[in-house]
Amino acid sequence: MDTIKGIKGVKDILPEETPRWRLIENAARRWALCYGYQEIRIPIFELTALFARSIGSTTDIVEKEMYTFPDRDGTSLTLRPEGTAGTVRAFIEHNRAADPLPQKYFYIGPMFRHERPQAGRLRQFHQFGVESFGTADPRADIEVIALLWRLLSDLALPDLTLEINSLGSSGDRAAYKPLLRSFLAQQESLLCANCRRRMDTNPLRVLDCKVPDCRAATELAPRLTDHLSPEARAHFDQVLAGLAAIGVPYRLNPRLVRGLDYYCLTSFEITSTHLGAQNAVGAGGRYDGLVETLGGPSVPAVGFAVGLERMSLMLPETSSSSLQDCLYYVAAFGEEGIKRGLVLLDELRRVGLSAHCDYRATTLKAHLRQADRSKCCYAILLGDDEAARGSIILRNLASKAQEELPLAGLTALLKNRPFPS
Ligand code: ATP
Ligand code: MG
């Protein structure tokens, strides 16, 4: 009979990999809480209209990447492709703007996009993201960028570059789009089919195209940053000065426009040369109009999302190897030894010491073989002889050094001992 396989682009994260995932998730939570962001858990699926309205109907996500399906009553539902839309919906639905602002949220969880699977690009992937509501001040932009930069640096992810741009106000973009369109019209024959189509509907996205010919053709395109209103210019300058003041290095990238329609003013992305073609680790920006677009009050907001798969690909091997739990292997054998061993295992675990035993082993030799195969640091040998003496033999599995210790009070003794490194 055929075995049933997992879905293309949807991966299992096996026990060998979960320590690095925990390391990343714990660091993300720790940094978010340290910056005053609180966790929100939003649903995995929402009404399709939420994403269509917030992300924008001419974006890659909405045009071709969403997992959309009719509910049994015909209502169109979508597996969340990102976390901002759901967070903003929850913010509005629970009338959070009536509570004191600012409010700062973070989320971690799976997202779904129908993409061509490759290294660092999956159909089910995971994001950590933050959203800061209620602050128009550029220091909120600096704060979210700093949080992302400190997190990635703390994890020692290699060769990071922060790229930053300003998308101006909606008025700035409205004035700039005709300039860009007429430039693109002159280059039309050089553009890819996708860009020729987007030229009219979403011309800014053409600047973001990864196709080398399109990049070359738009090299000399007019720059939005040369057409910023004084307010937008001042905002951008303050963000850049703030980043410089706290020592977060950045590179100006006038082509950086991001794929989502709701961004304004600050837009940023962190890339690494370690990731190959999928070189973005995380990205974000300001989205002052989104809460209102989704039917809420006018509340400025800024945030980012970072991909955990790409962080995991970049995480140095050494970071997670030290995370392996150090276990005691309880080698209990013989009638009395097995009885005492059962109780000892329970006691060790109750005081928080990881303990393990292969219940199939009945001899000391079999136990030691299993102990050596396991990731344990010590074996506790407990046969009938030891049980009769009221003691155990503690064996260091690396050095093979052994010592006899009394069984009474053993867990307290071990609990207070430093583990071997
Ligand atoms: P890309 O240009 O790589 O498609 P994006 O602009 O679509 O990225 P965002 O929507 O800004 O990405 O998501 C932020 C981060 O989430 C990305 O930088 C990346 O790390 C991660 N990410 C996005 N899509 C995927 C995916 N299909 N598989 C794995 N990670 C992803
Ligand atoms: Mg994408």
PDB file of C-alpha atoms and ligand atoms in Angstrom, residues 60-61 65 81-82 113 115 118 120-127 205 208 210 258-260 263 269-270 275 277-284 304-311, ligand 1:
ATOM      1  CA  ASP A  60       2.032  38.705  -4.795  1.00  0.00           C
ATOM      2  CA  ILE A  61       0.464  37.336  -1.635  1.00  0.00           C
ATOM      3  CA  GLU A  65      -0.007  32.895  -2.763  1.00  0.00           C
ATOM      4  CA  PRO A  81      -0.173  34.416   4.994  1.00  0.00           C
ATOM      5  CA  GLU A  82       1.201  36.888   7.561  1.00  0.00           C
ATOM      6  CA  ARG A 113       1.764  30.874   1.261  1.00  0.00           C
ATOM      7  CA  GLU A 115       5.028  29.458  -3.271  1.00  0.00           C
ATOM      8  CA  GLN A 118      13.064  25.793  -2.095  1.00  0.00           C
ATOM      9  CA  GLY A 120      14.258  29.000   2.956  1.00  0.00           C
ATOM     10  CA  ARG A 121      10.963  29.215   1.044  1.00  0.00           C
ATOM     11  CA  LEU A 122       8.156  26.978   2.183  1.00  0.00           C
ATOM     12  CA  ARG A 123       4.396  26.774   1.980  1.00  0.00           C
ATOM     13  CA  GLN A 124       4.024  26.494   5.720  1.00  0.00           C
ATOM     14  CA  PHE A 125       6.667  28.610   7.420  1.00  0.00           C
ATOM     15  CA  HIS A 126       6.986  30.467  10.714  1.00  0.00           C
ATOM     16  CA  GLN A 127       7.276  34.093  11.615  1.00  0.00           C
ATOM     17  CA  ARG A 205       6.648  46.888  -6.984  1.00  0.00           C
ATOM     18  CA  ASP A 208      11.487  45.435  -6.063  1.00  0.00           C
ATOM     19  CA  LYS A 210      14.386  40.327  -8.556  1.00  0.00           C
ATOM     20  CA  ARG A 258       8.270  45.732   0.141  1.00  0.00           C
ATOM     21  CA  GLY A 259       5.447  43.661  -1.213  1.00  0.00           C
ATOM     22  CA  LEU A 260       2.623  44.777   1.003  1.00  0.00           C
ATOM     23  CA  TYR A 263       3.421  50.453   4.283  1.00  0.00           C
ATOM     24  CA  GLU A 269      14.645  44.722   5.472  1.00  0.00           C
ATOM     25  CA  ILE A 270      17.463  42.718   7.018  1.00  0.00           C
ATOM     26  CA  LEU A 275      20.959  32.825   2.611  1.00  0.00           C
ATOM     27  CA  ALA A 277      18.660  33.638  -3.344  1.00  0.00           C
ATOM     28  CA  GLN A 278      16.213  34.013  -0.445  1.00  0.00           C
ATOM     29  CA  ASN A 279      18.398  36.586   1.214  1.00  0.00           C
ATOM     30  CA  ALA A 280      15.848  38.428   3.365  1.00  0.00           C
ATOM     31  CA  VAL A 281      15.618  37.339   6.991  1.00  0.00           C
ATOM     32  CA  GLY A 282      13.067  39.864   8.143  1.00  0.00           C
ATOM     33  CA  ALA A 283      11.343  43.008   7.068  1.00  0.00           C
ATOM     34  CA  GLY A 284       8.931  45.610   8.219  1.00  0.00           C
ATOM     35  CA  PHE A 304       8.220  43.777  11.411  1.00  0.00           C
ATOM     36  CA  ALA A 305       8.106  40.064  10.696  1.00  0.00           C
ATOM     37  CA  VAL A 306      11.084  37.748  10.603  1.00  0.00           C
ATOM     38  CA  GLY A 307      11.236  34.216   9.207  1.00  0.00           C
ATOM     39  CA  LEU A 308      12.206  31.499  11.670  1.00  0.00           C
ATOM     40  CA  GLU A 309      13.239  29.007   8.974  1.00  0.00           C
ATOM     41  CA  ARG A 310      15.712  31.499   7.566  1.00  0.00           C
ATOM     42  CA  MET A 311      16.971  32.325  11.075  1.00  0.00           C
TER      43      MET A 311
HETATM   44  P1  ATP B   1      10.479  37.208  -0.044  1.00  0.00           P
HETATM   45  O1  ATP B   1      10.901  38.421  -0.801  1.00  0.00           O
HETATM   46  O2  ATP B   1      11.634  36.327   0.361  1.00  0.00           O
HETATM   47  O3  ATP B   1       9.349  36.462  -0.685  1.00  0.00           O
HETATM   48  P2  ATP B   1       8.554  38.583   1.535  1.00  0.00           P
HETATM   49  O4  ATP B   1       8.788  40.011   1.236  1.00  0.00           O
HETATM   50  O5  ATP B   1       7.444  37.869   0.869  1.00  0.00           O
HETATM   51  O6  ATP B   1       9.918  37.754   1.340  1.00  0.00           O
HETATM   52  P3  ATP B   1       7.563  39.127   4.184  1.00  0.00           P
HETATM   53  O7  ATP B   1       6.160  38.968   3.805  1.00  0.00           O
HETATM   54  O8  ATP B   1       8.089  40.475   4.469  1.00  0.00           O
HETATM   55  O9  ATP B   1       8.479  38.381   3.109  1.00  0.00           O
HETATM   56  O10 ATP B   1       7.901  38.182   5.420  1.00  0.00           O
HETATM   57  C1  ATP B   1       8.968  38.462   6.319  1.00  0.00           C
HETATM   58  C2  ATP B   1       9.903  37.288   6.417  1.00  0.00           C
HETATM   59  O11 ATP B   1       9.201  36.059   6.463  1.00  0.00           O
HETATM   60  C3  ATP B   1      10.825  37.117   5.224  1.00  0.00           C
HETATM   61  O12 ATP B   1      11.934  37.970   5.306  1.00  0.00           O
HETATM   62  C4  ATP B   1      11.222  35.669   5.335  1.00  0.00           C
HETATM   63  O13 ATP B   1      12.239  35.475   6.300  1.00  0.00           O
HETATM   64  C5  ATP B   1       9.964  35.041   5.850  1.00  0.00           C
HETATM   65  N1  ATP B   1       9.222  34.406   4.750  1.00  0.00           N
HETATM   66  C6  ATP B   1       8.350  34.979   3.888  1.00  0.00           C
HETATM   67  N2  ATP B   1       7.837  34.080   3.033  1.00  0.00           N
HETATM   68  C7  ATP B   1       8.424  32.885   3.368  1.00  0.00           C
HETATM   69  C8  ATP B   1       8.304  31.558   2.875  1.00  0.00           C
HETATM   70  N3  ATP B   1       7.485  31.243   1.874  1.00  0.00           N
HETATM   71  N4  ATP B   1       9.047  30.587   3.457  1.00  0.00           N
HETATM   72  C9  ATP B   1       9.872  30.861   4.492  1.00  0.00           C
HETATM   73  N5  ATP B   1      10.018  32.096   5.008  1.00  0.00           N
HETATM   74  C10 ATP B   1       9.303  33.096   4.457  1.00  0.00           C
END
